[in-house]
Short mmCIF file of C-alpha atoms in Angstrom, two decimals:
data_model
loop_
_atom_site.label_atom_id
_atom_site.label_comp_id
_atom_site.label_asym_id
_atom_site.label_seq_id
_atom_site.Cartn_x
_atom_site.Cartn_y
_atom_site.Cartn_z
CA UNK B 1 0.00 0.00 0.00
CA UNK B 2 1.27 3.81 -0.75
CA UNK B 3 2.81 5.28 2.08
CA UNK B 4 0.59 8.44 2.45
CA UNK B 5 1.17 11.62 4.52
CA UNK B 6 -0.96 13.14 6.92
CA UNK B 7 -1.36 17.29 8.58
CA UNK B 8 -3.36 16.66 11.87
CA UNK B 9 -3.66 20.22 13.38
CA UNK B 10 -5.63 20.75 16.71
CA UNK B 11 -4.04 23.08 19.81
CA UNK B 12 -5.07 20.37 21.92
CA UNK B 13 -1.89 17.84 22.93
CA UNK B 14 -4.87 15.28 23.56
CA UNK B 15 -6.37 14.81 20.84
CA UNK B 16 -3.24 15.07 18.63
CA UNK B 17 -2.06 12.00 20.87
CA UNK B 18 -5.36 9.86 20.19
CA UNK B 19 -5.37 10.73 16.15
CA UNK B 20 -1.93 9.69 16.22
CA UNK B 21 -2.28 6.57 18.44
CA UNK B 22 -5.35 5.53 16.02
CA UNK B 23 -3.33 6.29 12.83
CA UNK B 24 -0.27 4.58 13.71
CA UNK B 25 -2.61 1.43 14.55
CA UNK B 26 -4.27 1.53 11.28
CA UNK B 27 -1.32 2.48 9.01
CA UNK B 28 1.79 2.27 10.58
CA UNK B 29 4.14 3.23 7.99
CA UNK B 30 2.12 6.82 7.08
CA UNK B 31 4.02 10.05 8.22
CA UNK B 32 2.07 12.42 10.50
CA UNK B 33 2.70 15.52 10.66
CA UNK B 34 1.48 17.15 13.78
CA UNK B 35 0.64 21.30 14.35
CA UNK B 36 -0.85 22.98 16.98
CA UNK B 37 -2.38 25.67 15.49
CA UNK B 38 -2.92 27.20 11.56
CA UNK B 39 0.18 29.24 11.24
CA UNK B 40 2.28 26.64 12.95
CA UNK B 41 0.70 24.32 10.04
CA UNK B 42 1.61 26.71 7.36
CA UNK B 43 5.16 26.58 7.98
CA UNK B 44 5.57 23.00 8.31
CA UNK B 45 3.79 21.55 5.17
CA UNK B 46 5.81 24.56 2.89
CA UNK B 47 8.31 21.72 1.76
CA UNK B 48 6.22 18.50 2.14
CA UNK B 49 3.39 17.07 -0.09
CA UNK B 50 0.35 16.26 2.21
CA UNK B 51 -2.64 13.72 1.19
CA UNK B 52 -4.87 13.61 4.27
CA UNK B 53 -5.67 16.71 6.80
CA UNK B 54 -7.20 16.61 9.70
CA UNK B 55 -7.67 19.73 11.12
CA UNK B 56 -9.69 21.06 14.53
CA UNK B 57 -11.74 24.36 14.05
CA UNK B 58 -11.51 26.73 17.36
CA UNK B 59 -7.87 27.33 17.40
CA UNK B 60 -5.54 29.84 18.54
CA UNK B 61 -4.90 32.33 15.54
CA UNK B 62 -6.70 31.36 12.26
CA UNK B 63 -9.73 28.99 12.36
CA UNK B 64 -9.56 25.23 11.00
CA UNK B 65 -11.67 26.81 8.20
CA UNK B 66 -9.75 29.87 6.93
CA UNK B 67 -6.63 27.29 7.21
CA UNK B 68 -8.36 24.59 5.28
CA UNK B 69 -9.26 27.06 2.87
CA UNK B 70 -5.31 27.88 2.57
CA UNK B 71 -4.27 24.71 2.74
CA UNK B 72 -6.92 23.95 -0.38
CA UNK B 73 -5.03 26.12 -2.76
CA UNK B 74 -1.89 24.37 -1.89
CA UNK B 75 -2.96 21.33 -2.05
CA UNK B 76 -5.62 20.98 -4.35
CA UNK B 77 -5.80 17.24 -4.66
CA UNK B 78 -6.08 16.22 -1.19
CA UNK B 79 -8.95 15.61 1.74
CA UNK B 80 -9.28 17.54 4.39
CA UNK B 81 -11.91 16.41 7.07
CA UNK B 82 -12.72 19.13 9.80
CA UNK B 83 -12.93 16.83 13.06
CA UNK B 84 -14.07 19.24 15.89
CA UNK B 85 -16.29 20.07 18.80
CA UNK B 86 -18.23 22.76 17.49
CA UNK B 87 -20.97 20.98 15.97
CA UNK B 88 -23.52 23.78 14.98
CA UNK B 89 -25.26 23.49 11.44
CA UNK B 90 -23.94 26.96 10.91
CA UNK B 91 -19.83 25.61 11.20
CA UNK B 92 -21.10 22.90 9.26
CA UNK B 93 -22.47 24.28 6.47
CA UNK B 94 -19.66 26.34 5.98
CA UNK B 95 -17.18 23.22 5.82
CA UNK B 96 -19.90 21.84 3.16
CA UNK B 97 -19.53 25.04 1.15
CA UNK B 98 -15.97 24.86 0.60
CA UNK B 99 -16.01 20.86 0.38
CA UNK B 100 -14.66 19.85 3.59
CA UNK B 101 -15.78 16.76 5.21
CA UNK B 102 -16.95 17.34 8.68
CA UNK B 103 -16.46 15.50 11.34
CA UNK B 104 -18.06 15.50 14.68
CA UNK B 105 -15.96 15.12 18.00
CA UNK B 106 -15.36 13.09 20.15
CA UNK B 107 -12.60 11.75 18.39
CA UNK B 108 -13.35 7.52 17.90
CA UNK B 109 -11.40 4.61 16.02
CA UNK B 110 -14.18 4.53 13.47
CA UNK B 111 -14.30 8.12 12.83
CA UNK B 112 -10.46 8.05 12.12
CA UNK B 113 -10.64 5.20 10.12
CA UNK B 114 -13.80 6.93 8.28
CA UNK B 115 -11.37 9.71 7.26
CA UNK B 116 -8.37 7.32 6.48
CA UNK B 117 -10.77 5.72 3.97
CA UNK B 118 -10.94 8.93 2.07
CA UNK B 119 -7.28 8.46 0.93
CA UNK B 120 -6.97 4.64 1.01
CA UNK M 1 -33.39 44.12 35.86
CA UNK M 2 -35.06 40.92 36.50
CA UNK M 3 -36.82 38.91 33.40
CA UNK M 4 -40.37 36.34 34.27
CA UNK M 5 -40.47 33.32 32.32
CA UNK M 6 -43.93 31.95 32.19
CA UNK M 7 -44.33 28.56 32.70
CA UNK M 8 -44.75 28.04 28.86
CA UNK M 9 -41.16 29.75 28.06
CA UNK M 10 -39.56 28.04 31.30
CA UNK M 11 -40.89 24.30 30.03
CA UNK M 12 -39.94 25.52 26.04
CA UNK M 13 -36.66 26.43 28.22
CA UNK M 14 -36.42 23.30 30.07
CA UNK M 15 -36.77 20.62 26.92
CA UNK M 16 -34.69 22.63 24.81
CA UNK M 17 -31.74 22.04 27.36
CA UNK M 18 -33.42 18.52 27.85
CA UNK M 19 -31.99 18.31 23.91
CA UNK M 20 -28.70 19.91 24.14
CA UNK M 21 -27.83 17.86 27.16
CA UNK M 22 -29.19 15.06 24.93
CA UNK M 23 -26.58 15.51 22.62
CA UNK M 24 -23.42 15.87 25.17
CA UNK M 25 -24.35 13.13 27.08
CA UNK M 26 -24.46 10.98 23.87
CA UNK M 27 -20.63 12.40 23.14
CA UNK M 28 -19.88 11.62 27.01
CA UNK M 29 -21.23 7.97 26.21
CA UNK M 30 -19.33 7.41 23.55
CA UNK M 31 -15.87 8.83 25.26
CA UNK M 32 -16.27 6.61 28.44
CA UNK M 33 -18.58 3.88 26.90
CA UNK M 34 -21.06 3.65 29.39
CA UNK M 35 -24.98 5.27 30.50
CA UNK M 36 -24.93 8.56 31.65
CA UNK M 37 -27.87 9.51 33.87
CA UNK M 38 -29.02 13.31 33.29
CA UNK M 39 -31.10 14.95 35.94
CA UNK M 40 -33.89 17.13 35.16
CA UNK M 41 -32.66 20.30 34.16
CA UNK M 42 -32.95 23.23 36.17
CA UNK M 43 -34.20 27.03 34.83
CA UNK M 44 -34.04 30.41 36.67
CA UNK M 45 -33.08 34.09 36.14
CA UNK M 46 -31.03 34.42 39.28
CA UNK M 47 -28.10 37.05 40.36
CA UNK M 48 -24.40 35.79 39.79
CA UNK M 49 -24.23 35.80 43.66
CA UNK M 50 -27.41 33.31 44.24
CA UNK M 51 -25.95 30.97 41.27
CA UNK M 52 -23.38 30.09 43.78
CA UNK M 53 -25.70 29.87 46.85
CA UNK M 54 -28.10 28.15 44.78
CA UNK M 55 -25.77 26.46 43.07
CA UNK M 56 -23.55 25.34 45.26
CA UNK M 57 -26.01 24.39 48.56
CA UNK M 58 -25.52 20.83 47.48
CA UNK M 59 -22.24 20.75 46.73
CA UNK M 60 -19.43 19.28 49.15
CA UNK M 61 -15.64 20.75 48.56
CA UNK M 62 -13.27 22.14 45.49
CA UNK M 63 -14.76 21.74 42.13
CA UNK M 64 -12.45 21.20 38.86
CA UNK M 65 -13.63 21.52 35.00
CA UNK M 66 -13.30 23.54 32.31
CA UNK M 67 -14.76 27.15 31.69
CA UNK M 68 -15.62 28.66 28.08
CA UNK M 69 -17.38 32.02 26.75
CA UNK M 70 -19.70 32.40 24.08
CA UNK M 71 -20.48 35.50 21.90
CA UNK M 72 -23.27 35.76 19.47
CA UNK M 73 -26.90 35.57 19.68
CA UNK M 74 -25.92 33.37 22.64
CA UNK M 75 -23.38 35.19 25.28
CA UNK M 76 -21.96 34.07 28.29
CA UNK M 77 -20.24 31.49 30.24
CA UNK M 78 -20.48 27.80 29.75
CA UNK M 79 -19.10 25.57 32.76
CA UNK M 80 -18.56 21.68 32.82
CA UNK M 81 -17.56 21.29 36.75
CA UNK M 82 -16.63 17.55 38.68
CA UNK M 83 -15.88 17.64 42.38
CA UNK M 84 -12.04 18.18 42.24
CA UNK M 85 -11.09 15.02 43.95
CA UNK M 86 -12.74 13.32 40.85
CA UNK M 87 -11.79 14.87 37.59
CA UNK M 88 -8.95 12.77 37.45
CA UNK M 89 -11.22 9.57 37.42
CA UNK M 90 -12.87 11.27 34.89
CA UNK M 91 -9.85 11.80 32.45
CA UNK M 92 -9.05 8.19 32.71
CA UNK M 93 -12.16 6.71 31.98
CA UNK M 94 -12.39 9.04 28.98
CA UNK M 95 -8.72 8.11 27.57
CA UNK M 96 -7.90 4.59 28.89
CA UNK M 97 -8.86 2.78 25.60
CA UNK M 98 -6.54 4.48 23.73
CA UNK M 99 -3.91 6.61 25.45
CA UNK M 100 -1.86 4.93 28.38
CA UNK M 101 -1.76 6.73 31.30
CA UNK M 102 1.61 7.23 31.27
CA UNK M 103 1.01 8.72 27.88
CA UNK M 104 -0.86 11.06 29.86
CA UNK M 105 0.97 12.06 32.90
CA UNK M 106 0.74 15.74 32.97
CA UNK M 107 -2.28 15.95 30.45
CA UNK M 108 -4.86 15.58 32.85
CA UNK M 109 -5.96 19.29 33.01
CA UNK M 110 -5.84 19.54 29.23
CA UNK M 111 -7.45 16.56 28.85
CA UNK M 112 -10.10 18.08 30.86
CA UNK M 113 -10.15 20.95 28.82
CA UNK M 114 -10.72 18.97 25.23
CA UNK M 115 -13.37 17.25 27.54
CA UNK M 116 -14.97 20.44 27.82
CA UNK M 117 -14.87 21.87 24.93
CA UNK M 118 -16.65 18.71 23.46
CA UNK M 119 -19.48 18.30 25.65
CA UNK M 120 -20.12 22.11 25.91
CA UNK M 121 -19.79 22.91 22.10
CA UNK M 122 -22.76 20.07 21.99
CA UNK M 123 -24.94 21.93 24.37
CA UNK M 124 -24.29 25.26 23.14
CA UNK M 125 -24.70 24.45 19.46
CA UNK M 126 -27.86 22.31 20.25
CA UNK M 127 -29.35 25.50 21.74
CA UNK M 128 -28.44 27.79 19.09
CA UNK M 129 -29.41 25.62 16.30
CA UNK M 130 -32.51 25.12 18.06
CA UNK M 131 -33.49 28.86 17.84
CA UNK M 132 -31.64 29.25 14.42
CA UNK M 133 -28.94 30.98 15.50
CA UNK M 134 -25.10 30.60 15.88
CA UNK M 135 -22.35 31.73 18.50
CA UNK M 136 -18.49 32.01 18.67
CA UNK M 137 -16.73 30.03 21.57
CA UNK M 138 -13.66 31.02 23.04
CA UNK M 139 -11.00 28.34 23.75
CA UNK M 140 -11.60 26.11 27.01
CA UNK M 141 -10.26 27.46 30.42
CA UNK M 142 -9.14 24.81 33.22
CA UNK M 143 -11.02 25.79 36.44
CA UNK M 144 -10.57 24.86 39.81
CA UNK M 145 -11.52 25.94 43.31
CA UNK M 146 -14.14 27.15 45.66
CA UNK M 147 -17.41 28.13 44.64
CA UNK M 148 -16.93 31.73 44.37
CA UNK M 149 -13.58 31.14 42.03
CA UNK M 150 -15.47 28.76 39.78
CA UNK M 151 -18.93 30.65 38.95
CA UNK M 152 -17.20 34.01 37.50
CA UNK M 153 -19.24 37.67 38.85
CA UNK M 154 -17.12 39.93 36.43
CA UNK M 155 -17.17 41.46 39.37
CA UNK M 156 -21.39 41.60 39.19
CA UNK M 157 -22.45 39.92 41.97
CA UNK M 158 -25.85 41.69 40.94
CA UNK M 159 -26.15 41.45 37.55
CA UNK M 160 -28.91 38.45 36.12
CA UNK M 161 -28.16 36.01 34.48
CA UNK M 162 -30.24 33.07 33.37
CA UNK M 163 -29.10 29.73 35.08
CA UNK M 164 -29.31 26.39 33.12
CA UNK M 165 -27.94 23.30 34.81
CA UNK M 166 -28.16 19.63 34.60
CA UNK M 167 -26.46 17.24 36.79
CA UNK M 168 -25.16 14.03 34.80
CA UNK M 169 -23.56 10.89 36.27
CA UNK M 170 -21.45 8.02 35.30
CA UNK M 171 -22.16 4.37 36.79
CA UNK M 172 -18.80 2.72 36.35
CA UNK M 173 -16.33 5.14 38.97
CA UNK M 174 -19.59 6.59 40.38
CA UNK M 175 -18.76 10.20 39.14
CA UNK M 176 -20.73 13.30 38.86
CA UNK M 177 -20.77 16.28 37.69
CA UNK M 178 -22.17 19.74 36.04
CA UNK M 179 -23.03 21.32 33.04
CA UNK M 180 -23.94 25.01 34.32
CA UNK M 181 -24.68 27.88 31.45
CA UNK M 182 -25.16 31.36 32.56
CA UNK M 183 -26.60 33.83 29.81
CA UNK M 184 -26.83 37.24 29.64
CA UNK M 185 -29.80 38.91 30.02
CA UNK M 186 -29.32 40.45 25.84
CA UNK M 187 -29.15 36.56 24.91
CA UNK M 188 -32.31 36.26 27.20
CA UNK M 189 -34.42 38.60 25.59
CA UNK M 190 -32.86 37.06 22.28
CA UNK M 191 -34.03 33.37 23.33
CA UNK M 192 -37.12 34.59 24.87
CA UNK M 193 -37.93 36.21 21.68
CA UNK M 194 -37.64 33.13 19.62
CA UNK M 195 -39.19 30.79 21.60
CA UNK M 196 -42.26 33.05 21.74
CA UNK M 197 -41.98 33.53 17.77
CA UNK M 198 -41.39 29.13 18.16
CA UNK M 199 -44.94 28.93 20.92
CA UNK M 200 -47.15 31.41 18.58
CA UNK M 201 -46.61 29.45 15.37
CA UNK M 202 -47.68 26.19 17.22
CA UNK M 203 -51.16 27.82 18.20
#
C-alpha cells in the first residue's frame, strides 16, 4: 500500500495523541505531521506534499476553516476532514460550502478510520 | 433588571436544554462507553451571587472543570464542573482505551479541557441551532476551586443572568458532575424572543 502523509492540526496535545495513536494502529508506515495551530501548520507543510488533513476548528490564531481554505489552494488534490467540537449546522455548512468533510468530536477509532478511507 | 419566564417559556426552556444535554451526554457515552444519567434540568433568572448559593447548597468541597465564553446571539459562560477530587477519574475513563496513562501524565488538566470543549460545544450548538442561530466560543479554560472562584461575577455579583444546569452521572467510577450555562440577560431577551416567535406558530 502507498505510504501516504498526513497534517493533523488541533491546539489540543490530547487529541493530537489519540489521532496519532489511532493512525499509527491503522497504518503504521504513514508520516504524520502534527501542528498545533494554523500558522504553525503553514510553515511546516511549505516543503512536504500532504494527502490527508485533519484539522480542529476553534484554534488559537486562524480557524480550521480559513486554514483549510489555505491549505486547499496548496494542495488541491487532497482531503481535508474538519474533526471538531463545534458541531452547529452553521460551522457545518460552511465546511460543506468549501467541500470539507466534517467531522463531529469526540474523536473515535471509526471516525479516524472513516477519514483514512478517504485516501486509502 | 429581573426577566419572568412563564411557565410556557420556562418548560420551552427546560426541553430545549433537555436536547442539548441530549446531545453531550451521547458524546460523554461514547468517550467513556457507558450510561450517563441526566437529571432534570434546572431554569431560573437568578443574580451571579445566588448561582453560587443556589448552586452550590448541594455541593461538598473544590470543584475542577473547564470554563468557556460564548459570543453571538448566545453570550456568556459555559461551565462543565466535577468535584475536584474526581476529575482525574474522569480523564481516565475518557482516555484509557486508547492513550496509556503514562502517555498522559501531565495531560490531565488539558485533557479536561478537550473534555470540555466537546461536551459544551454540543450543548451550546444544540441550543443555538434550536433557535436558528449561531455563536463564537472562546478556547476552554481549566477551572478549579471554591465556589466563588469557579462561577465568575465579572465582578457583578448583581447582575442576572439566566441559570441552566443539569447534573449528569457516570455508573462505572460513580462520578458526577455539572453542566452550568449562565446567559446574559441580551441573549435572554434574544431566546425569549424566539421561543415566543417558536410557541405562537404552534397555536
Amino acid at each position: 500500500m502507498n505510504k501516504k502523509t498526513i497534517l493533523v492540526v488541533d491546539d489540543s496535545k490530547v487529541s493530537r495523541m489519540l489521532i496519532k495513536c489511532i493512525i499509527n494502529d491503522v497504518e503504521p508506515n504513514w508520516i504524520i505531521v502534527e501542528s498545533a495551530n494554523g500558522d504553525e501548520a503553514l510553515k511546516v507543510t511549505e516543503s512536504l506534499e500532504i494527502d490527508l488533513m485533519i484539522l480542529d476548528y476553534n484554534m488559537p490564531g486562524i480557524d480550521g476553516l480559513t486554514l483549510a481554505k489555505e491549505l486547499k489552494e496548496r494542495f488541491p488534490d487532497s482531503s481535508i476532514s474538519l474533526l471538531t467540537a463545534n458541531i452547529q449546522s452553521a460551522t457545518e455548512n460552511k465546511a460543506r460550502d468549501l467541500g470539507v468533510d466534517f467531522v463531529k468530536k469526540p474523536i473515535t477509532e471509526e471516525k479516524i478510520k472513516g477519514i483514512l478511507a478517504r485516501v486509502k | 433588571m429581573s426577566i419572568y419566564l412563564n411557565p410556557l417559556q420556562e418548560d420551552f426552556l427546560t426541553e430545549l436544554m433537555n436536547i442539548a444535554m441530549g446531545l453531550a451526554a451521547s458524546a460523554m457515552s461514547e468517550m467513556i462507553n457507558d450510561e450517563v444519567s441526566l437529571s432534570v434540568p434546572k431554569v431560573s433568572f437568578v443574580s451571579r451571587q445566588e448561582v453560587i448559593t443556589q448552586f452550590f447548597s448541594q455541593v461538598d468541597g473544590d470543584l475542577a472543570g473547564v470554563s468557556q465564553k460564548v459570543s453571538g446571539a448566545l453570550a456568556g459562560e459555559l461551565l462543565l464542573l466535577f468535584p475536584s477530587n474526581k476529575s482525574l477519574a474522569v480523564v481516565e475513563l475518557m482516555m484509557q482505551d486508547t492513550v496509556s496513562l503514562e502517555g498522559m501524565a501531565g495531560l490531565e488538566q488539558e485533557a479536561l479541557c478537550e473534555i470540555g470543549n466537546i461536551l459544551l460545544n454540543a450543548v451550546i450548538s444544540s441550543l443555538a441551532d434550536n433557535i436558528n442561530e449561531s455563536f463564537v466560543s472562546s478556547l476552554p479554560v481549566y477551572i478549579c476551586g471554591s465556589s466563588s472562584h469557579v462561577i465568575p461575577n465579572n465582578g457583578l455579583t448583581n447582575e442576572s443572568v439566566l441559570l441552566l444546569q443539569v447534573d449528569f452521572s457516570f455508573s462505572k467510577k460513580s462520578v458526577s458532575g455539572y453542566v452550568v450555562i449562565l446567559l446574559n440577560v441580551d441573549s435572554v431577551d434574544v431566546l425569549l424572543a424566539k421561543m415566543d416567535a417558536r410557541l405562537a406558530s404552534l397555536g
